[in-house]
XYZ file of C-alpha atoms in Angstrom:
514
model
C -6.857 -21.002 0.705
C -3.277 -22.117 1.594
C -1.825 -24.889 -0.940
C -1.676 -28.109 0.751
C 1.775 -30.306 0.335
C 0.512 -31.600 -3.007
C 0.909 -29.822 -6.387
C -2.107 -26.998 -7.049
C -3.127 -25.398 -10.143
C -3.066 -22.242 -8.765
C -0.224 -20.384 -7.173
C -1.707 -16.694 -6.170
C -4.617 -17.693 -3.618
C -6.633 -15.577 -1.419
C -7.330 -17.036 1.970
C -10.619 -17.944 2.736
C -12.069 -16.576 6.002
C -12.136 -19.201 9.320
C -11.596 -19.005 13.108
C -8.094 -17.174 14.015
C -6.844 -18.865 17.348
C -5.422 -16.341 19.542
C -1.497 -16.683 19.466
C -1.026 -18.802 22.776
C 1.514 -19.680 25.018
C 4.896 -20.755 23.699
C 7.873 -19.955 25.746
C 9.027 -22.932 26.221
C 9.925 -23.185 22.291
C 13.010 -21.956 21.027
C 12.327 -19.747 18.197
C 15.040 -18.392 15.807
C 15.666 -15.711 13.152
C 17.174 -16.513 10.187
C 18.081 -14.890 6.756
C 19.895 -15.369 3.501
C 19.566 -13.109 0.687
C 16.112 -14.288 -0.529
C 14.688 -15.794 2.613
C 13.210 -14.589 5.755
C 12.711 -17.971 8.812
C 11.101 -18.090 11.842
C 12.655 -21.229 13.161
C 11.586 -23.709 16.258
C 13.545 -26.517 14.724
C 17.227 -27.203 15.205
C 19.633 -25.079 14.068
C 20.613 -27.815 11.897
C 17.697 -28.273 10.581
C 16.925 -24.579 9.571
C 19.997 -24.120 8.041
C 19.604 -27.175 5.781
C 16.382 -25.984 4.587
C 17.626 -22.423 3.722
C 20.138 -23.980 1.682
C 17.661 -26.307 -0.212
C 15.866 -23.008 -0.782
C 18.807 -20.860 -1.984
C 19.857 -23.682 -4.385
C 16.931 -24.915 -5.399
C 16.291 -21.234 -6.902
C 19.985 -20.363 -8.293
C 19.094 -24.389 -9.710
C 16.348 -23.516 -11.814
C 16.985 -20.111 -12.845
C 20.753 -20.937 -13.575
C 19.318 -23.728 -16.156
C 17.089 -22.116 -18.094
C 18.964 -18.505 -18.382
C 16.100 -16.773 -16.690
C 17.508 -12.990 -15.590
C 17.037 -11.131 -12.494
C 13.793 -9.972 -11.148
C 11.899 -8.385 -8.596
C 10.695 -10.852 -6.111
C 8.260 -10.507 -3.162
C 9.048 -10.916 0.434
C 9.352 -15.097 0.908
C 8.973 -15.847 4.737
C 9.235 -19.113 6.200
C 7.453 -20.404 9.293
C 9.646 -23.915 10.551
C 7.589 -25.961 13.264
C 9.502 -28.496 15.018
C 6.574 -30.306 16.209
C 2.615 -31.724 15.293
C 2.028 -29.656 18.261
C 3.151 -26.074 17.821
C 1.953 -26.912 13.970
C -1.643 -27.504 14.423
C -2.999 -24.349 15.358
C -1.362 -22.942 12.103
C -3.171 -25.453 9.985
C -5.947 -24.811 7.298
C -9.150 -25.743 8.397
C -11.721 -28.018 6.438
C -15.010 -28.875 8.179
C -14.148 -27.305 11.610
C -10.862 -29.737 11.667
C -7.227 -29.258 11.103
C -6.252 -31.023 7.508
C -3.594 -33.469 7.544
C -0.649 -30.949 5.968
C 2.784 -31.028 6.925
C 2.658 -27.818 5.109
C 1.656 -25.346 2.431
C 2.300 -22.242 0.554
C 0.007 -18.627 0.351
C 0.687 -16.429 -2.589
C -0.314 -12.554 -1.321
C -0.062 -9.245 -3.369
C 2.852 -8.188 -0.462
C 4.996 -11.245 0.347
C 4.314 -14.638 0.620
C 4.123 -16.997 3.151
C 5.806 -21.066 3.570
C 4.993 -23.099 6.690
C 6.527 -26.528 7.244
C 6.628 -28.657 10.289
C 10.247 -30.527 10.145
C 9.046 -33.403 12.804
C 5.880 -34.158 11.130
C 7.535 -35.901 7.899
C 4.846 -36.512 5.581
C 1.219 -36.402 4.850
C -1.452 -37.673 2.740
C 0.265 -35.746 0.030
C 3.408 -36.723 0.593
C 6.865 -35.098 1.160
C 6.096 -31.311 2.075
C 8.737 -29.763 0.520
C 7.652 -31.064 -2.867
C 4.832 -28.648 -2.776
C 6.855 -26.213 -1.912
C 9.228 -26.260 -4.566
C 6.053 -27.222 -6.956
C 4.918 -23.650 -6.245
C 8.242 -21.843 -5.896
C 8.800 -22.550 -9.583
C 5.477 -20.875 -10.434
C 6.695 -17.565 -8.330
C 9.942 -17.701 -9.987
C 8.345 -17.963 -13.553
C 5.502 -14.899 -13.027
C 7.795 -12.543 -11.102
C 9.468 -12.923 -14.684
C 6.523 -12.009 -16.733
C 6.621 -15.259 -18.477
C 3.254 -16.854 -19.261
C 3.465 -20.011 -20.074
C 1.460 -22.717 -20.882
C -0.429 -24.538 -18.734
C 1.485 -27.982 -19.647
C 4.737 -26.176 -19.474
C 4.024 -24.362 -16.536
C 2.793 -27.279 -14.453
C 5.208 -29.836 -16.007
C 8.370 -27.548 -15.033
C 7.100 -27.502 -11.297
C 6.119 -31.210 -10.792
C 9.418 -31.518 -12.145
C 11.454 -29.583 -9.821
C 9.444 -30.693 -6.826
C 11.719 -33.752 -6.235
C 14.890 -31.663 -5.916
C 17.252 -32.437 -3.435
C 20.881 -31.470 -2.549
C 23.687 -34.091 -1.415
C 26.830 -32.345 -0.620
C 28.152 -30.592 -3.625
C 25.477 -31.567 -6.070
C 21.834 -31.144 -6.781
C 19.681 -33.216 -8.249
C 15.729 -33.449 -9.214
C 13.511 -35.509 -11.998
C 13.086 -38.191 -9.712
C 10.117 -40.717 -10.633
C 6.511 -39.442 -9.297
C 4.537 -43.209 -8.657
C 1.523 -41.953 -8.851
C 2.201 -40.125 -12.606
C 4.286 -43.287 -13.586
C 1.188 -45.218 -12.755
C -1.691 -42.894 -14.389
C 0.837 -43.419 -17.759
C 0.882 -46.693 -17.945
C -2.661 -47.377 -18.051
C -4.318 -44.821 -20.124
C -3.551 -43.291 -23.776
C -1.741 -40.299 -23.983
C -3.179 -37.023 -24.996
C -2.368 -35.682 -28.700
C 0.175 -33.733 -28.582
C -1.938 -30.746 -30.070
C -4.195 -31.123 -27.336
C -2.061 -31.096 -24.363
C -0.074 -27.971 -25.778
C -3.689 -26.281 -25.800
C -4.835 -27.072 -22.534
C -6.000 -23.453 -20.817
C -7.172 -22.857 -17.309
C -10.893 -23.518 -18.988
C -10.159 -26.944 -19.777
C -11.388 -29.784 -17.721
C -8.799 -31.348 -17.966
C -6.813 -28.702 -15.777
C -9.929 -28.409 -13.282
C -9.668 -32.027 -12.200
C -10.391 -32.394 -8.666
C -7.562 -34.074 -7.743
C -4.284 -34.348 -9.895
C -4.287 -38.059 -11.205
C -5.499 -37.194 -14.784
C -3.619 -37.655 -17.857
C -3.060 -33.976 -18.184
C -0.973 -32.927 -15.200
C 0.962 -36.978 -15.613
C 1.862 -36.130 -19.202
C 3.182 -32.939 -18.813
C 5.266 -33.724 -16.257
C 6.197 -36.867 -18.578
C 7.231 -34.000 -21.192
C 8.844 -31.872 -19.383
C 10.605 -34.659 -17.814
C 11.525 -35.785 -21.089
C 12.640 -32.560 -22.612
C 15.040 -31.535 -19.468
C 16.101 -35.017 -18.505
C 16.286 -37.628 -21.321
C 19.091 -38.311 -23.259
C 18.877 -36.271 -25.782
C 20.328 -33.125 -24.610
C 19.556 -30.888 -27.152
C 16.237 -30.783 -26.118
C 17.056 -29.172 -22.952
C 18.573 -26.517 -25.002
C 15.172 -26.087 -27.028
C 13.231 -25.722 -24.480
C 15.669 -23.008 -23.249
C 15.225 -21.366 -26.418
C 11.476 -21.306 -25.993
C 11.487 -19.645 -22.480
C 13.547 -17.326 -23.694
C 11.791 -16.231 -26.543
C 8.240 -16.000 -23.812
C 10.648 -13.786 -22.157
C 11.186 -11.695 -25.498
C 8.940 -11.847 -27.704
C 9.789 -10.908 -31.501
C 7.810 -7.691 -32.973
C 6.875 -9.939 -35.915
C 6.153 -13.536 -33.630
C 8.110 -15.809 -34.514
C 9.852 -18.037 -32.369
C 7.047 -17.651 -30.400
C 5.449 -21.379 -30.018
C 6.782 -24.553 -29.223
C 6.080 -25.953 -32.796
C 8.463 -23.284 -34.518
C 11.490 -23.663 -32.016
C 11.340 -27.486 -32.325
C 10.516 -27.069 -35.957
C 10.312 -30.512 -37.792
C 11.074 -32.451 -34.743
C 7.646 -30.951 -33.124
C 5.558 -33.732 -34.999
C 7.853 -36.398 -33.843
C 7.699 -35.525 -29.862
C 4.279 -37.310 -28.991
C 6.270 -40.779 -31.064
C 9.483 -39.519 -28.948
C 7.821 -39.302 -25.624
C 5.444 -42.393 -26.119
C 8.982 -44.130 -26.328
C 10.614 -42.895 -23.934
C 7.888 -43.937 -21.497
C 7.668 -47.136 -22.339
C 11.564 -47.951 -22.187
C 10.877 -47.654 -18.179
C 14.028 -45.279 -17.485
C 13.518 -41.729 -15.588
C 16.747 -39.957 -15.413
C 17.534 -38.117 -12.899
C 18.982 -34.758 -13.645
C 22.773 -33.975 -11.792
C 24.451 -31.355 -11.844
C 26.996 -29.236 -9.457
C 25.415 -26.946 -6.894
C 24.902 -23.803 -8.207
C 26.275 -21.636 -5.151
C 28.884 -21.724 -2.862
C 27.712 -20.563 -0.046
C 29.976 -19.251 2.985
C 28.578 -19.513 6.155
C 27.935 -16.214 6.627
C 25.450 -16.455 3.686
C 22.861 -17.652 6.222
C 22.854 -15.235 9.743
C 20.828 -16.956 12.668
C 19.846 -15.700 15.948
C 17.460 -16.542 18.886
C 14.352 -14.029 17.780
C 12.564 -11.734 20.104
C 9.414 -12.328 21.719
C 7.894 -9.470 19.296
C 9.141 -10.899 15.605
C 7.916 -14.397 16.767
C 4.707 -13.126 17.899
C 4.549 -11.097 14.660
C 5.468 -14.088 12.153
C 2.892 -16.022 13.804
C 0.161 -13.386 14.076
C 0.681 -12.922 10.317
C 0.981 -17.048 9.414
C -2.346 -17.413 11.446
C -4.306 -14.324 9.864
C -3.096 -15.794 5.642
C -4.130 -19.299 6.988
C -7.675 -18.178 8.376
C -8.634 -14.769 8.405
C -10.415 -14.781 11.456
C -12.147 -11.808 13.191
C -9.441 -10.996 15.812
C -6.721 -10.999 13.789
C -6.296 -6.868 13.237
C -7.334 -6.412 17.165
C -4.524 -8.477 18.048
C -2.292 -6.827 15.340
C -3.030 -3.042 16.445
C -2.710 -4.322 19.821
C 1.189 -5.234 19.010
C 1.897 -2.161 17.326
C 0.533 -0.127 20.763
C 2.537 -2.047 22.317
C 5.381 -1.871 20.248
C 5.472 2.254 19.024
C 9.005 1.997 17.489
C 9.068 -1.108 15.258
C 7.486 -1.228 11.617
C 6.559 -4.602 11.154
C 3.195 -4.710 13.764
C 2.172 -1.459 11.480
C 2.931 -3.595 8.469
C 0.715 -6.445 9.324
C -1.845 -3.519 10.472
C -1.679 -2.175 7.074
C -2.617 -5.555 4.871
C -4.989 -6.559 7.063
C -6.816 -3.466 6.898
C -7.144 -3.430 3.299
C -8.224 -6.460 3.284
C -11.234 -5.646 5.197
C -11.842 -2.130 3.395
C -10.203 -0.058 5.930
C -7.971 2.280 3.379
C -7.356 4.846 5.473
C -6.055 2.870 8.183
C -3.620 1.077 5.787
C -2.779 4.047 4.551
C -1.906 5.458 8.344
C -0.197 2.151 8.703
C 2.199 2.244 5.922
C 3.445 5.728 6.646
C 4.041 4.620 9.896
C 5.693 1.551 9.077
C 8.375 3.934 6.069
C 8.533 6.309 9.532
C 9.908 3.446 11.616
C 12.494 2.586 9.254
C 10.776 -0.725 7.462
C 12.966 -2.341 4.974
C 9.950 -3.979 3.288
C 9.700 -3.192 -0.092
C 5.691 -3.486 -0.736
C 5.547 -1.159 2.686
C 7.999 1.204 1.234
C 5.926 1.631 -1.941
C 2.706 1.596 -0.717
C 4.709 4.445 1.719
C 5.381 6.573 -1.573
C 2.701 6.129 -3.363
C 0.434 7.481 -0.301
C 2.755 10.714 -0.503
C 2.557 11.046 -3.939
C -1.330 10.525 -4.375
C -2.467 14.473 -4.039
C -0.286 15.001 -7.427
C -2.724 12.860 -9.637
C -1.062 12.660 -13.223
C -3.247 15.324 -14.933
C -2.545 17.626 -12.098
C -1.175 21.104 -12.343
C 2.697 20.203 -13.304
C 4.273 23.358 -11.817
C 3.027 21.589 -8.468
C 6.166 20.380 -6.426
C 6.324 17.792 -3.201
C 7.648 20.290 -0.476
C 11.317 19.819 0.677
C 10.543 17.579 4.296
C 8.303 15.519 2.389
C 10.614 15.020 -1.214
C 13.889 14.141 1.690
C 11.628 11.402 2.789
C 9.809 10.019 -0.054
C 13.233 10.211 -2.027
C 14.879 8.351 1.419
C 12.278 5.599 1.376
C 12.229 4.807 -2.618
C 16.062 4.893 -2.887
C 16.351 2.603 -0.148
C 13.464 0.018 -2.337
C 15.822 0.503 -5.273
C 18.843 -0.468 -3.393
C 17.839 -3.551 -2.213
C 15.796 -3.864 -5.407
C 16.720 -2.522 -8.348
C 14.009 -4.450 -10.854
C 10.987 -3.242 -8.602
C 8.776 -1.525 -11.951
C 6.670 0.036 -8.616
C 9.685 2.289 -7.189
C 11.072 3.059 -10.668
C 7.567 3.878 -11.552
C 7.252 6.322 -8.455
C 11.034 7.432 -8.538
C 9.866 8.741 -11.996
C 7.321 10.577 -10.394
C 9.208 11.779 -6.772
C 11.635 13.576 -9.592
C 8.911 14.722 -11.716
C 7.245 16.664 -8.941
C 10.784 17.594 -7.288
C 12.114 21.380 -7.443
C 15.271 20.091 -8.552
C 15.481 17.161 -11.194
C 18.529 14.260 -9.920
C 19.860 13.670 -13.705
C 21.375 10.065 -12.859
C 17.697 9.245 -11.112
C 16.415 10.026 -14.441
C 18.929 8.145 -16.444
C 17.845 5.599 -14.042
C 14.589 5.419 -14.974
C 15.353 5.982 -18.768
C 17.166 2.942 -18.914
C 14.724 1.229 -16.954
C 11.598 2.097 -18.864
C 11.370 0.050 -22.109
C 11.790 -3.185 -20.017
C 8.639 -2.061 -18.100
C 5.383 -4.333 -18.272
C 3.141 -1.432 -17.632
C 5.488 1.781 -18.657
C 3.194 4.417 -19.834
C 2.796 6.198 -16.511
C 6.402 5.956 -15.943
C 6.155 7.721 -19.363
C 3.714 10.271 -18.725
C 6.490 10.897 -15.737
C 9.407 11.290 -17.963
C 7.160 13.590 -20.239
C 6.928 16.282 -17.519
C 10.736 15.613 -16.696
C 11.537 16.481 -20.076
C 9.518 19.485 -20.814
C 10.678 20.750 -16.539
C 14.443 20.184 -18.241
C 13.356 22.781 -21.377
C 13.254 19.976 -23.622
C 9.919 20.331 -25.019
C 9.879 18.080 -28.265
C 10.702 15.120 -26.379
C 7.803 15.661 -24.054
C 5.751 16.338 -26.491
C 7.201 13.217 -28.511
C 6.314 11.058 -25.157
C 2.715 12.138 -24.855
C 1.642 11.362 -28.216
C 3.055 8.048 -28.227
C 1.338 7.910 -25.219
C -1.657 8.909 -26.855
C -0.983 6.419 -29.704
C -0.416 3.671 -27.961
C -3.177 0.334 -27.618
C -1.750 -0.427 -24.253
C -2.379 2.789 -22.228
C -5.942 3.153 -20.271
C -8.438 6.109 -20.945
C -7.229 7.562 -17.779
C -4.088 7.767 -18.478
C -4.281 8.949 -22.370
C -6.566 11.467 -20.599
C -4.364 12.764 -18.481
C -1.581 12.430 -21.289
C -3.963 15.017 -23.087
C -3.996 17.208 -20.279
C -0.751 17.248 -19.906
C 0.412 18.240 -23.678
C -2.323 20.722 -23.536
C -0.596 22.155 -20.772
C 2.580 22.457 -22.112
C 1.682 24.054 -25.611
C -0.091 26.627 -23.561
C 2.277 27.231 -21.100
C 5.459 27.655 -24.091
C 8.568 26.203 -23.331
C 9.329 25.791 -19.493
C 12.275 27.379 -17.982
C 14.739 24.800 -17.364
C 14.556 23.067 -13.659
C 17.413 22.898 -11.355
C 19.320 19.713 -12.433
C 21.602 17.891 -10.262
């Protein structure tokens, strides 16, 4: 389900299935488009308004990742839905019961973008401030598109406290007292500090219903106190410990919170009990992170068809209702030269079992020029599907259909050069193409070992380097391939295959390299 405007334990959600309301009438709103370089709005508030809240969002990100070093990643398409009024809002609500629930907002988590709504005019709810939620779960985007896994206190902790940030002018600021943690402190014992650093998502205390329990108040007490007390060197711990989640040590260490904090690790449940009881939150300052020009943020009245489509696809995350790919097919008839109706085809038919008209979709969608990545990919990886790993290697993509797959994944890899999916498939596109681009190769060589999943980019690379006559290397890549603890029997399978194949077959006459 979407995540209400209070914080949730979970951030990736499927939508559970309820009535979709047919889009209705609303010319008489002013809707505008509006971008910056992570953001995609749909606006009916003010222009004003819209712009402040992209620049909440762009800072609020640079904010976070800027403190705690965290490098560049691939991120999934973030649109925003602005309503200006209870009115326009309601339709788009979740549903409990048969009735709208009292949200000025939420947040949906989906395996191809994901999805804010927020209604400006409606101020807040019984949760509070709206865009405290939304920052809540931001943070736990930000930290998985990272590949950091941390723990539950951590995790949580960070994003209760990041929700309260807030820009004024030239600064930003966030650790603002939460009343309702505050209060939950200051009548109950704390947890030891053993136990709250073990808390998993099996715990009960993590499963509460709602999020007054001492777990969720103390960790945002510690995190609170680790990035925002006095004692500054903490800050810089903690640092240390994300970054060593990030990169983990062959042998472990630095690899829990105990052995970057060393000694001092005893002394933190003392530390925090103290800190609590002197009364004094500090709120965290700090110069904005970006400057940004206006033409960081580019705004424009939108078209009947991209605020049909935004709302169409808000409406179908939300509740999943029965009409929702009739009315999204219907679009794209209606529409034969734009992507995104094909787009919104193409996830809603998976998600109802319909592969093959995904599949049709997402062609279509790379065909009409769609600059979404997940499209793109899902695009290439359609193309690339008859040439199954363990496949016959002297099989090569004709040259119509290697121009376009090689057009769509470059143009992924331009706008997103972390995306493992298109280096993953680039690997393969050059693999399976009669002549072998050498710096698309060295791109995907020095792209590899960061990799969370790199043996089929691997297995790729293997079939690169035997097609390039240098058979010990491929050979070299298979076995490790072969060795490794990671890899699944499919793919060590085809691995096999593959070496077979090339001690048979002798050393391959060297491909066409440009």
């Amino acid at each position: 389900m979407p995540i209400p405007l209070r914080p949730s334990p979970r951030v990736w959600l499927l939508v559970i299935a309820l009535v979709l309301p047919a889009v209705g009438a609303r010319a008489k709103d002013t809707w505008r488009v509006a971008r910056t370089e992570h953001f995609e709005v749909l606006s009916a508030a003010s222009e004003k308004q819209t712009r402040r809240l992209l620049v909440d969002l762009e800072q609020f990100r640079a904010s976070f990742l800027t403190n705690f070093a965290l490098g560049a990643a691939h991120e999934p398409r973030v649109n925003v839905v602005l309503f200006n009024s209870e009115r326009t809002f309601t339709p788009y609500k979740p549903v409990y019961r048969g009735k709208p629930k009292d949200v000025a907002g939420y947040f949906v988590g989906g395996v191809d973008e994901v999805t804010i709504a927020l209604d400006l005019e409606g101020g807040g709810d019984e949760w509070g401030d709206p865009t405290e939620a939304i920052f809540h779960e931001y943070i736990h985007l930000l930290v998985h598109t990272r590949g950091l896994t941390l723990p539950l206190w951590l995790n949580e902790g960070l994003a209760e406290l990041y929700s309260t940030f807030r820009v004024n002018g030239d600064t930003v600021e966030f650790g603002r007292p939460k009343d309702l943690y505050v209060a939950v402190l200051s009548q109950g014992a704390l947890m030891p500090m053993q136990r709250l650093t073990a808390v998993d998502e099996t715990a009960p205390e993590y499963n509460e219903e709602e999020r007054a329990g001492i777990f969720y108040a103390q960790s945002w007490a510690l995190a609170h106190f680790l990035v925002c007390g006095t004692d500054r060197t903490n800050a810089a711990r903690l640092g240390r410990y994300l970054t060593a989640l990030a990169n983990p040590t062959a042998d472990g260490k630095d690899g829990t919170l105990r052995e970057v904090f060393g000694k001092d690790f005893d002394l933190l449940e003392d530390k925090l009990r103290a800190y609590l009881q002197g009364g004094s939150y500090y709120t965290r300052r700090a110069p904005a992170p970006l400057k940004l020009a206006p033409s960081a943020i580019t705004m424009r009245l939108a078209t009947d068809l991209e605020r049909d489509c935004a709302l169409l696809n808000l409406r179908w995350r939300v509740h999943r209702g029965d009409g929702d790919l009739g009315a999204a097919r219907h679009v794209a008839r209606e529409n034969p030269g734009a992507p995104r109706p094909r787009e919104l085809v193409a996830i809603m038919a998976l998600a109802e079992g319909d592969v093959a008209l995904a599949t049709e979709s997402w062609e279509r969608a790379a065909e009409l020029g769609t600059e979404n990545a997940f499209a793109l990919v899902q695009a290439v990886r359609i193309k690339l599907a008859e040439f199954g790993p363990a496949a016959e290697p002297a099989q090569r993509l004709a040259p119509a259909e290697l121009a376009k797959v090689r057009h769509w994944i470059d143009g992924v890899l331009e706008r997103s050069p972390l995306c493992d999916e298109a280096i993953e498939q680039l690997a393969w596109i050059e693999a399976r193409a009669p002549e072998v681009r050498v710096p698309a190769v060295q791109r995907v060589q020095g792209r590899a070992n960061q990799m969370k999943d790199r043996d089929p980019t691997l297995l790729a690379l293997a079939l690169i380097r035997w097609r390039l006559g240098d058979p010990a290397t491929a050979r070299a890549i298979t076995d490790a391939i072969l060795e490794s603890r990671r890899a699944l029997p499919s793919l060590k399978a085809a691995a096999r295959e593959m070496r077979e194949h090339f001690e048979s077959a002798g050393a391959a006459k060297p491909a066409p390299a440009r």
